[in-house]
Coordinates of C-alpha atoms in Angstrom, one line a residue:
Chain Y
X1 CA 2.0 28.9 29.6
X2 CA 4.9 26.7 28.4
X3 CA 6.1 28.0 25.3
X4 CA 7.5 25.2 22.0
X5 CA 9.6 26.9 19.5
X6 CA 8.9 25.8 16.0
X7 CA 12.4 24.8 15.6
X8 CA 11.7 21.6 17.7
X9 CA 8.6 20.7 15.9
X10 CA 10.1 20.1 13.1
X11 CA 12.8 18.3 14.2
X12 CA 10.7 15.9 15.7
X13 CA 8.4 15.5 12.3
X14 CA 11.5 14.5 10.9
X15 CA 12.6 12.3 12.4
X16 CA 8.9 10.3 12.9
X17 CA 8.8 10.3 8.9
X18 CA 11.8 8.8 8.7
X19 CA 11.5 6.4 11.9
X20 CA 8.2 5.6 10.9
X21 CA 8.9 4.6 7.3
X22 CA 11.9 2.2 8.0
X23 CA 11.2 0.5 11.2
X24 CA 8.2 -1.6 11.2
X25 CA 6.0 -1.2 14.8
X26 CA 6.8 -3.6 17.2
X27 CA 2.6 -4.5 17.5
X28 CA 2.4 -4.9 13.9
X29 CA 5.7 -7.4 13.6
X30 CA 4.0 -9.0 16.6
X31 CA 0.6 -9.2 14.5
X32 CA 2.6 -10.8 11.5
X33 CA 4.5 -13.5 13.6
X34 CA 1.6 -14.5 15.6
X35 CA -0.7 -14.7 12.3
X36 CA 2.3 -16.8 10.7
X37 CA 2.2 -19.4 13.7
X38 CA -1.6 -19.5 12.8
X39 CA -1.4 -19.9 9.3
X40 CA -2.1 -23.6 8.1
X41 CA -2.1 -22.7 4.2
X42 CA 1.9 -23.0 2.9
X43 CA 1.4 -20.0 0.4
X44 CA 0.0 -18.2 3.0
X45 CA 2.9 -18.8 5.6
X46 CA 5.6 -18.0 2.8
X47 CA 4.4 -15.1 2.5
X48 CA 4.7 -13.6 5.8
X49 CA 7.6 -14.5 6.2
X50 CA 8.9 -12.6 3.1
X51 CA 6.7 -10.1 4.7
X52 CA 8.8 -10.0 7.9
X53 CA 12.1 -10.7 6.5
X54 CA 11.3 -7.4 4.5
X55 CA 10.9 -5.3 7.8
X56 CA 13.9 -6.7 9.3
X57 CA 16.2 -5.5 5.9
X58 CA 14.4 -2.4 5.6
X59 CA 15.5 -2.0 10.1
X60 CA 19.0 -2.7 9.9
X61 CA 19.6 -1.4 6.4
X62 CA 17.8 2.5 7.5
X63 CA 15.7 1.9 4.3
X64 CA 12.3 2.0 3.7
X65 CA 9.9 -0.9 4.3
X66 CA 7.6 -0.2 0.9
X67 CA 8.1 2.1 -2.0
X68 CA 5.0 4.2 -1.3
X69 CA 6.5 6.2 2.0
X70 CA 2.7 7.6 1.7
X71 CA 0.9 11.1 2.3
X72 CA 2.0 12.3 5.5
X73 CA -1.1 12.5 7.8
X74 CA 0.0 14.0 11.0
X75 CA -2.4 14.6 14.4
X76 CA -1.2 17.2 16.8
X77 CA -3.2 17.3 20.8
X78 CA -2.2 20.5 21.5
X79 CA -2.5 21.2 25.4
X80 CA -4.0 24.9 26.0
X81 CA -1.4 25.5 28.3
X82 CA 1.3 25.6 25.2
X83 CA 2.5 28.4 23.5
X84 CA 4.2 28.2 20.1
X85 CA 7.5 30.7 19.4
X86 CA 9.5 31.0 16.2
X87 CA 6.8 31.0 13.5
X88 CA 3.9 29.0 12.1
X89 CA 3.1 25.5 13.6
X90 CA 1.9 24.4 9.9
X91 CA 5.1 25.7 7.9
X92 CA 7.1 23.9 10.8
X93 CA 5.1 20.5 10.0
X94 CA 5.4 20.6 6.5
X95 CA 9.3 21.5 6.9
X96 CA 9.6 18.6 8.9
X97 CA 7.6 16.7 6.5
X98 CA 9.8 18.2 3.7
X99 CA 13.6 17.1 5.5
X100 CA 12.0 14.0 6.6
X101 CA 11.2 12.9 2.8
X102 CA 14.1 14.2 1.2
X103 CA 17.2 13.7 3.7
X104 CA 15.6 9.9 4.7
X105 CA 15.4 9.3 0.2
X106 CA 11.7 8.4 0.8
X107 CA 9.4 8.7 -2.2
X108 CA 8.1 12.3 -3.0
X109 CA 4.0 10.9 -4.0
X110 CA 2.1 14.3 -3.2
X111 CA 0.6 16.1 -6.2
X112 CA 0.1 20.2 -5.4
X113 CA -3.6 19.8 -7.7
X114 CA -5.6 16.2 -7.8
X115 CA -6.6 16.9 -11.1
X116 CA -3.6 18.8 -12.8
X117 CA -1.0 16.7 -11.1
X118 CA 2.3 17.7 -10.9
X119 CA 4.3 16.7 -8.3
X120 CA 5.3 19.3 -5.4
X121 CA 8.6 17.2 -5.2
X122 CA 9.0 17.2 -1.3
X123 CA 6.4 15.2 -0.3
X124 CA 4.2 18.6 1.6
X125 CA 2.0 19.2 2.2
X126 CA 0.8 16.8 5.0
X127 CA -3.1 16.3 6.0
X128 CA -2.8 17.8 9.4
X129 CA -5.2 17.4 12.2
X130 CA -5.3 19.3 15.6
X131 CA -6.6 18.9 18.6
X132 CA -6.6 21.1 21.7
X133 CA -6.7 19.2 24.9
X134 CA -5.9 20.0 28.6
X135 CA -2.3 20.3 29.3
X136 CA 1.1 21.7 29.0
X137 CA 2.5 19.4 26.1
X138 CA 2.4 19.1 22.8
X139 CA 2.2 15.4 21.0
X140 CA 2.3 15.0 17.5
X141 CA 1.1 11.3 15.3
X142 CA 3.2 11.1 12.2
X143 CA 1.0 8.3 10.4
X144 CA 2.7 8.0 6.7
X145 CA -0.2 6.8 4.9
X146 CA 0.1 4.6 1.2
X147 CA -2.4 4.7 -1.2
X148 CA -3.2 1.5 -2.7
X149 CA -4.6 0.9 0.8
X150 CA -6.2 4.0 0.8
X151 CA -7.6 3.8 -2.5
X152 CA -9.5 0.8 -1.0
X153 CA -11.4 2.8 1.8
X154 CA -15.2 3.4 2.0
X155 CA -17.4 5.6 3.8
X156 CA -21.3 4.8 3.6
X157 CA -24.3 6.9 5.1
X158 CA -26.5 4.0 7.2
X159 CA -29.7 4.0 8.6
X160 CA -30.1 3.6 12.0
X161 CA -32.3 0.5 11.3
X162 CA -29.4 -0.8 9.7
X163 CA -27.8 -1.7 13.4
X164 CA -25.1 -3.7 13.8
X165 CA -25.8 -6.2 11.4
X166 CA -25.8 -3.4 8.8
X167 CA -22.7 -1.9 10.1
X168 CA -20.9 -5.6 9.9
X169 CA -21.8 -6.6 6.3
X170 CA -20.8 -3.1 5.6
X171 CA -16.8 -3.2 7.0
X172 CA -16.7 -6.6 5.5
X173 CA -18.1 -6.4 2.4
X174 CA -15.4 -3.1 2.1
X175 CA -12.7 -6.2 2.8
X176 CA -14.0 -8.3 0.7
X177 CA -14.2 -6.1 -2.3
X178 CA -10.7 -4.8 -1.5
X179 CA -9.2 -8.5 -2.0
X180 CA -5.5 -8.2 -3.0
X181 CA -5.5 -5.1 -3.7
X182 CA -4.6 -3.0 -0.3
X183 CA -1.6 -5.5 0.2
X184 CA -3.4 -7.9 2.6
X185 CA -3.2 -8.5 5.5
X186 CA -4.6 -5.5 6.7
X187 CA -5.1 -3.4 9.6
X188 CA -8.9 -2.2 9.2
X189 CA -9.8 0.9 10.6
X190 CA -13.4 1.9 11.8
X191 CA -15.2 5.0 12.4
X192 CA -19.3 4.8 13.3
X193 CA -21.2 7.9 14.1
X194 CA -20.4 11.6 14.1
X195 CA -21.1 13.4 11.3
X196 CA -20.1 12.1 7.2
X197 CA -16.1 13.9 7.8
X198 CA -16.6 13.6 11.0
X199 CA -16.5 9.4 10.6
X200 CA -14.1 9.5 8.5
X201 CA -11.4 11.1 10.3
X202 CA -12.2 8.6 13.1
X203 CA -11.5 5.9 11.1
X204 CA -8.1 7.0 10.2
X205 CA -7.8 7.8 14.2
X206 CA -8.7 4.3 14.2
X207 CA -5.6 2.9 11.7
X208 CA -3.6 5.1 14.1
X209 CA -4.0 3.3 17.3
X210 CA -1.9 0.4 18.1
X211 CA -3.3 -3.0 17.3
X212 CA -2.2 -4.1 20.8
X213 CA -5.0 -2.0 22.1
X214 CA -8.8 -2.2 22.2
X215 CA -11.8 0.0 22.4
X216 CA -12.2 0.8 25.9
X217 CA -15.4 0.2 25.6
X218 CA -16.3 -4.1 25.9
X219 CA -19.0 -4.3 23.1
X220 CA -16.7 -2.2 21.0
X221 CA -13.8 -4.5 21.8
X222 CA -16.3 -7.8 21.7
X223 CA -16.9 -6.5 18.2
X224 CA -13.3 -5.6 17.0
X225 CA -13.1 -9.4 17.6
X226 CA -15.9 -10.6 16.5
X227 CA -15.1 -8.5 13.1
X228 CA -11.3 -9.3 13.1
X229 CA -12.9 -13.4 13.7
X230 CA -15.4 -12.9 10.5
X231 CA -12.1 -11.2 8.3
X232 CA -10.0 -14.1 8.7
X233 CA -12.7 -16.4 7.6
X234 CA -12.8 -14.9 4.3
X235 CA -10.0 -16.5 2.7
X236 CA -8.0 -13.9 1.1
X237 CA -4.9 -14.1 2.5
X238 CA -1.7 -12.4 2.8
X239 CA -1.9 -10.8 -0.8
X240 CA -4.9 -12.4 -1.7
X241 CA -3.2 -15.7 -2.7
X242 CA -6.1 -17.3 0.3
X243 CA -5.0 -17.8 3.6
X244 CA -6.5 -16.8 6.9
X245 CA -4.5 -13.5 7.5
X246 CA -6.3 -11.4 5.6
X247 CA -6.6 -8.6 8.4
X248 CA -4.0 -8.0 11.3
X249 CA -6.2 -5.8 13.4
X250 CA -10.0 -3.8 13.5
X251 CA -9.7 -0.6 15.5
X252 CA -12.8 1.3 15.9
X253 CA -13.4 4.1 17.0
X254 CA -17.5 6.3 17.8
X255 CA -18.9 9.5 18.8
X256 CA -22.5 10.3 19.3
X257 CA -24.4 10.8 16.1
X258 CA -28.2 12.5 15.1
X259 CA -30.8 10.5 15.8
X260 CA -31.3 9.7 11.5
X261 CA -28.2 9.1 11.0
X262 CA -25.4 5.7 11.2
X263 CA -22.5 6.8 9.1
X264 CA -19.7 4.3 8.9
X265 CA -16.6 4.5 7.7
X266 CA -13.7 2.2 6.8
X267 CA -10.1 3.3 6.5
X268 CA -7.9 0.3 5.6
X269 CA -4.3 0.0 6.0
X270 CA -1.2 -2.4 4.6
X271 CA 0.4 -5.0 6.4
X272 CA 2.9 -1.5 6.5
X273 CA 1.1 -0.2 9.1
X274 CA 2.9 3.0 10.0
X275 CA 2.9 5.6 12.9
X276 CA 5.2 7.4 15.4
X277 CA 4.8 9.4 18.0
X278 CA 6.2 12.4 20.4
X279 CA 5.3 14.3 22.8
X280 CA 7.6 17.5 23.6
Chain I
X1 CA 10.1 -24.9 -7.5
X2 CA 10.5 -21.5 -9.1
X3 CA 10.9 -21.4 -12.3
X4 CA 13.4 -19.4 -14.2
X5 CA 12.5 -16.8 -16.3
X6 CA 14.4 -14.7 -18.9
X7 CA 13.2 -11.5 -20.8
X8 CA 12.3 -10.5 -23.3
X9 CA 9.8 -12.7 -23.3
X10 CA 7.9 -14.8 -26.1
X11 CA 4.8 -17.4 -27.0
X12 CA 6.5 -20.2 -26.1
X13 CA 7.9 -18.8 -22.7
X14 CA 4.7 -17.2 -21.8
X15 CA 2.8 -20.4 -22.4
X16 CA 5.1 -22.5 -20.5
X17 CA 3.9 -20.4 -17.1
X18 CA 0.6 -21.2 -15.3
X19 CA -1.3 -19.1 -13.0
X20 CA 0.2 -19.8 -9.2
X21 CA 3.6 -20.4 -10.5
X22 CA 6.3 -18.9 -8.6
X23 CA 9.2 -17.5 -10.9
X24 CA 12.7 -16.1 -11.0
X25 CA 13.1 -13.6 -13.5
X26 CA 16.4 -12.3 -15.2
X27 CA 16.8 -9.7 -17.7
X28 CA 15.6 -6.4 -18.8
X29 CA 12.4 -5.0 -17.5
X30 CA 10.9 -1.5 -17.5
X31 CA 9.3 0.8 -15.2
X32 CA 6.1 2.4 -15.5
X33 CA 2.6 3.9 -13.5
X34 CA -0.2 5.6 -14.7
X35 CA 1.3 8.8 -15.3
X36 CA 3.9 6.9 -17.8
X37 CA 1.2 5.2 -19.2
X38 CA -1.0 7.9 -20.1
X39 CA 2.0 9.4 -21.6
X40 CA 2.6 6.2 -23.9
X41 CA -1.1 5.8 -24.9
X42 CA -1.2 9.4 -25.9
X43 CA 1.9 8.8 -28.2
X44 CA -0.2 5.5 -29.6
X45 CA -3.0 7.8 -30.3
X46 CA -1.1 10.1 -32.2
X47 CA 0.8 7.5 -34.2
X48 CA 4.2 8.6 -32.3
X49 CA 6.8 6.3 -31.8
X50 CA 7.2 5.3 -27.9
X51 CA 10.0 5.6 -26.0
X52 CA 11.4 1.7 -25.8
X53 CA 10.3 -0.6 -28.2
X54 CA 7.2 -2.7 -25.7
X55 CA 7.3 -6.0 -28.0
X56 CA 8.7 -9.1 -26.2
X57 CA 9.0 -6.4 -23.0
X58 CA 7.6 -6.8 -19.4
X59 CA 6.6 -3.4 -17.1
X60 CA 6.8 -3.2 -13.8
X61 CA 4.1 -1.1 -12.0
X62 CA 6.6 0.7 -9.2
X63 CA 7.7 3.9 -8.4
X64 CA 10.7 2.9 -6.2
X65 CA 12.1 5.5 -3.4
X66 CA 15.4 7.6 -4.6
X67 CA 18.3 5.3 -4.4
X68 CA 20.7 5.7 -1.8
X69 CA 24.1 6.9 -2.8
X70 CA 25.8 3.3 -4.3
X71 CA 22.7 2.2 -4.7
X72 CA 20.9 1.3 -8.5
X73 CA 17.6 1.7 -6.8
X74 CA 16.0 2.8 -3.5
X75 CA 12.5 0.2 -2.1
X76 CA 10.7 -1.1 -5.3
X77 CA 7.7 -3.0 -4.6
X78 CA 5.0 -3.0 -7.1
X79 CA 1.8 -0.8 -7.3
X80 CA -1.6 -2.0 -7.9
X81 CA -2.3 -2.6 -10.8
X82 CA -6.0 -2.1 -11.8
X83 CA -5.1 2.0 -12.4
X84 CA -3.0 0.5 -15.2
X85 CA -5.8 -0.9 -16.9
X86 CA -7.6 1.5 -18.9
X87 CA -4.4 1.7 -21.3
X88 CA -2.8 -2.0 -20.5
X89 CA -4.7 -4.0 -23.3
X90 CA -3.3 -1.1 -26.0
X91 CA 0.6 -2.1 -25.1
X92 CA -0.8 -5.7 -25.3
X93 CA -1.7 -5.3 -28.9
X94 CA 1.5 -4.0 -29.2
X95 CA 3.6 -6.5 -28.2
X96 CA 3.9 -6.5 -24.5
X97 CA 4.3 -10.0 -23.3
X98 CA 4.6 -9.2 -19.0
X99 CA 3.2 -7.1 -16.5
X100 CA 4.4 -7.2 -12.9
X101 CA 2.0 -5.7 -10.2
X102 CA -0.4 -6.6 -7.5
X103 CA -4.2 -6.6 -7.4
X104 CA -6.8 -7.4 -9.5
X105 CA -7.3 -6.8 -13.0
X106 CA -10.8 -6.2 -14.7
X107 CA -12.1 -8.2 -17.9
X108 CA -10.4 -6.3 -20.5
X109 CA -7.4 -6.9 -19.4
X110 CA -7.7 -10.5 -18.9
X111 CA -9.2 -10.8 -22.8
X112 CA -6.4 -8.6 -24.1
X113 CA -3.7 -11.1 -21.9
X114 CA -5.5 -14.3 -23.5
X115 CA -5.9 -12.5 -27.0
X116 CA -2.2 -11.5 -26.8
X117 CA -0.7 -15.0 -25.3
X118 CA 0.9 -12.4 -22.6
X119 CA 1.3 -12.6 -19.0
X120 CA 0.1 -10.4 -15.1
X121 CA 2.7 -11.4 -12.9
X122 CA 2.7 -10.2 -8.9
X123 CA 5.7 -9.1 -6.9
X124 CA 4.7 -8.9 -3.3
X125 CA 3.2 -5.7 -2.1
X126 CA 5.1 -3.4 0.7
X127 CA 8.3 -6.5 0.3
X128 CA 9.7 -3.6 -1.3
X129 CA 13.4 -3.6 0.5
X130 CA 13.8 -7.0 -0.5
X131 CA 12.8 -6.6 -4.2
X132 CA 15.2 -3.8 -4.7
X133 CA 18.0 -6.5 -4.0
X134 CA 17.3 -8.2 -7.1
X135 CA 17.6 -5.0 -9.3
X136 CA 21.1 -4.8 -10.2
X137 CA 21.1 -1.6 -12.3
X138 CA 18.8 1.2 -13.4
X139 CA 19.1 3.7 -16.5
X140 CA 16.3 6.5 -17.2
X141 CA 14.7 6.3 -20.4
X142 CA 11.8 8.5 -20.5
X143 CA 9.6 11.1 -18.6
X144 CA 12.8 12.5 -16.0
X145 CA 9.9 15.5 -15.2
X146 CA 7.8 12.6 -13.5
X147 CA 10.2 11.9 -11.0
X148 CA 9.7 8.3 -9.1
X149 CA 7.1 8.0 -12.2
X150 CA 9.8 8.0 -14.6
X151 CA 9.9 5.1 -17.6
X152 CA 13.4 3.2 -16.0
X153 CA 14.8 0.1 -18.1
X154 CA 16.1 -2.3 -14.7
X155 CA 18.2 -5.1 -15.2
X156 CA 16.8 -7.6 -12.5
X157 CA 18.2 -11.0 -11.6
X158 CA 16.1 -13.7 -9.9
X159 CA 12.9 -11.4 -9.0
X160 CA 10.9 -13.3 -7.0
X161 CA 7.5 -13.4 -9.0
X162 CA 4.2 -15.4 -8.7
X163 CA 2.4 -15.8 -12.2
X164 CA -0.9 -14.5 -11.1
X165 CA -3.1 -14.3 -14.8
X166 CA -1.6 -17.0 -17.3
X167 CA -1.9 -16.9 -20.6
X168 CA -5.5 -18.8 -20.5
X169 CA -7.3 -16.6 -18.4
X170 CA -6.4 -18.9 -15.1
X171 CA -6.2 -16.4 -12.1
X172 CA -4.6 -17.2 -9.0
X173 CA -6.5 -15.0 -6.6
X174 CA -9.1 -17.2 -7.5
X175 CA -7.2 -20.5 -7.6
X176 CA -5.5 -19.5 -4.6
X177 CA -8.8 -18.7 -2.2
X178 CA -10.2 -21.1 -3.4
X179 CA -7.5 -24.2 -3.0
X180 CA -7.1 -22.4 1.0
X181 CA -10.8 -22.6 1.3
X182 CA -11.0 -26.5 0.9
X183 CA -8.0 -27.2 2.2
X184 CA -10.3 -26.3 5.4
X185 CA -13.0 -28.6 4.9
X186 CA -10.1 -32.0 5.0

């Protein structure tokens, strides 16, 4: 057993929150400069570059990119070979999550109740996730999630007759619908099979991975493509002022499923596409 | 060419804009989300006076991060705008001439803008660094409990806006699809 102590936990948390919510990913800024050499529309152009001339003040200013510094979702792979020393693994998240928000002066959005909601003023708690896998370390995913992308998201049950074609309209009809509002262009993220929750959560898995990387998996990259291809035909635009960036990115992710069931579900994200990482 | 904007606003201003115009505005403008709003609508309701006076007045839909110290104001890029909507159209009757957000807006809304010669302007979502350069000062008026959700009266110089709804119904996420989808077919 290797033992963690809490302390380091939440040191690292931190630090991610803040990281994560001032310095733009390198895959995204790659995204946003390649899509800006693509772009034929003026409007469209202008844009992005106010887009990346944003990220670049918010880098060497230490501030943060967009006002909504999000819900902290965090996902912890937690090898079975760890032991954690020094107290609770949750309280040292959330006090992570807590310094992060209030020592980096990112916005406090959490409310304790969603329907009598008052505002828990440090930003905790975060939507955690664990997983145990083999191993002796610990790596944590601080993903800092907004909600006017989130609000845009949309799980649906399928039937398997529905196939592909079904699950395609589906993803892009959730785009469409979305237009401006989830701060186009986009990173889409896609979860099909599993269970109802079960798709969900892989969608969000799926906002998590870098855009520089495909499902392993060819007709899941071939379709990533051919999804990210059928996106950018739809005119939106970077903030729905047309263009052809309206997405950056589709990032699916499966798991086996019952034989009645196709549940699909799509997770977008901003052109603020936030994670960090760390393994201790 | 932008075109330069003061507030508060009036009839002749607001009809002077059309939907895809890109704007500077200058002036006084204040804060507010839905948690602000439902505040104000409930004062309406009970015939209460509201905080700031909303005629002539633009809102901006943004909760901006704390400021840093020397700072007015921390990142301040807008919100979307379409959980504004159920109590918009009653500050519109009111008075309210500007709204500053992004995302769509449903019918009401656009009636209530056309019926009230008022205006839906968008400030680029997540550009929210750069958008706090243009907000030169910021004093709470109203709702301190609410935190980033506060009503705040900003005093903004050339804010980079893009008239999204005009004044005649025109919208610009339609105009603007639209335009980049035929500029295709050439």
């Amino acid at each position: 057993m290797r033992d963690i102590d809490v302390s380091q936990i939440t040191q690292a948390v931190k630090k991610m929150c803040i990281d994560a919510n001032y310095y733009l990913n390198d895959d995204i800024r790659k995204r946003l400069e390649e899509s800006k050499s693509k772009e034929t529309y003026e409007t469209a152009k202008n844009i992005l570059d106010v887009i990346l001339k944003n990220a670049d003040i918010a880098r060497n200013e230490d501030r943060p990119i967009c006002q909504d510094t999000g819900m902290a979702v965090v996902f912890v792979e937690i090898g079975q070979e760890v032991h954690i020393v020094g107290g609770s693994i949750e309280d040292a998240i959330n006090e992570g999550v807590r310094q992060g928000y209030t020592e980096g002066y990112l916005r406090k959005s959490v409310v304790k109740d969603p329907l009598n909601r008052v505002n828990t003023g440090d930003n905790t708690p975060a939507v955690i996730y664990y997983f145990v896998v083999p191993g002796d370390k610990l790596k944590i995913t601080v993903a800092p999630k907004g909600f006017g992308s989130e609000n845009m998201s949309k799980i649906k049950m399928l039937k398997p007759a529905d196939g592909v074609e079904g699950v395609k309209d589906f993803i892009i009809q959730t785009v469409k619908e979305a237009g401006p509002n989830p701060c186009p262009p986009t990173v889409i993220g896609v979860g099909i099979g599993g269970t109802f929750d079960r798709a969900a959560l892989l969608a969000k898995k799926a906002i998590m991975r870098s855009t520089d990387v495909r499902n392993e998996d060819p007709y899941y990259a071939n379709l990533e493509k051919e999804l990210l291809d059928e996106i950018n035909k739809l005119g939106v635009g970077p903030q729905g002022f047309g263009g052809r960036t309206t997405a950056l990115a589709v990032n699916i992710e499966t798991y086996p499923t019952h034989i009645a069931g196709l549940p699909v579900a799509v997770n977008i994200n901003c052109h603020v596409t936030r994670h960090a990482e760390a393994i201790l | 060419m932008e075109k330069i904007v003061k507030t508060p606003l009036n009839d002749k201003d607001v009809l002077g804009l059309r939907a895809g115009d890109s704007v500077l505005l200058t002036g006084y403008i204040y804060t507010a989300r839905d948690a602000a709003h439902k505040r104000l609508v409930d004062l309406l309701d009970k015939g209460e006076k509201l905080p700031f006076d909303v005629k002539g007045q633009v809102i901006y839909y943004v909760g901006p991060t704390p400021a840093k110290p020397g700072d007015p104001i921390g990142s301040a890029g807008p919100t979307s705008s379409y959980r504004m909507d159920p109590y918009a159209p009653r500050l519109l009757d009111i008075g309210l001439k500007g709204m500053i957000g992004k995302g769509l807006r449903n019918e009401e809304v656009i009636n209530s803008i056309k019926k009230n010669c008022a205006v839906y302007f968008a400030s680029i979502g997540g550009a929210a660094a750069l958008t706090a350069k243009c907000v030169k000062s910021a004093e709470l008026i109203a709702y301190e409990d609410l935190g980033s959700e506060a009503v705040r009266k900003l005093y903004v110089e050339n804010l980079p806006l893009i008239v999204v709804i005009d004044s005649k119904g025109n919208n610009f996420y339609k105009e603007g699809q639209e335009k980049y989808l035929k500029s295709l077919n050439k």
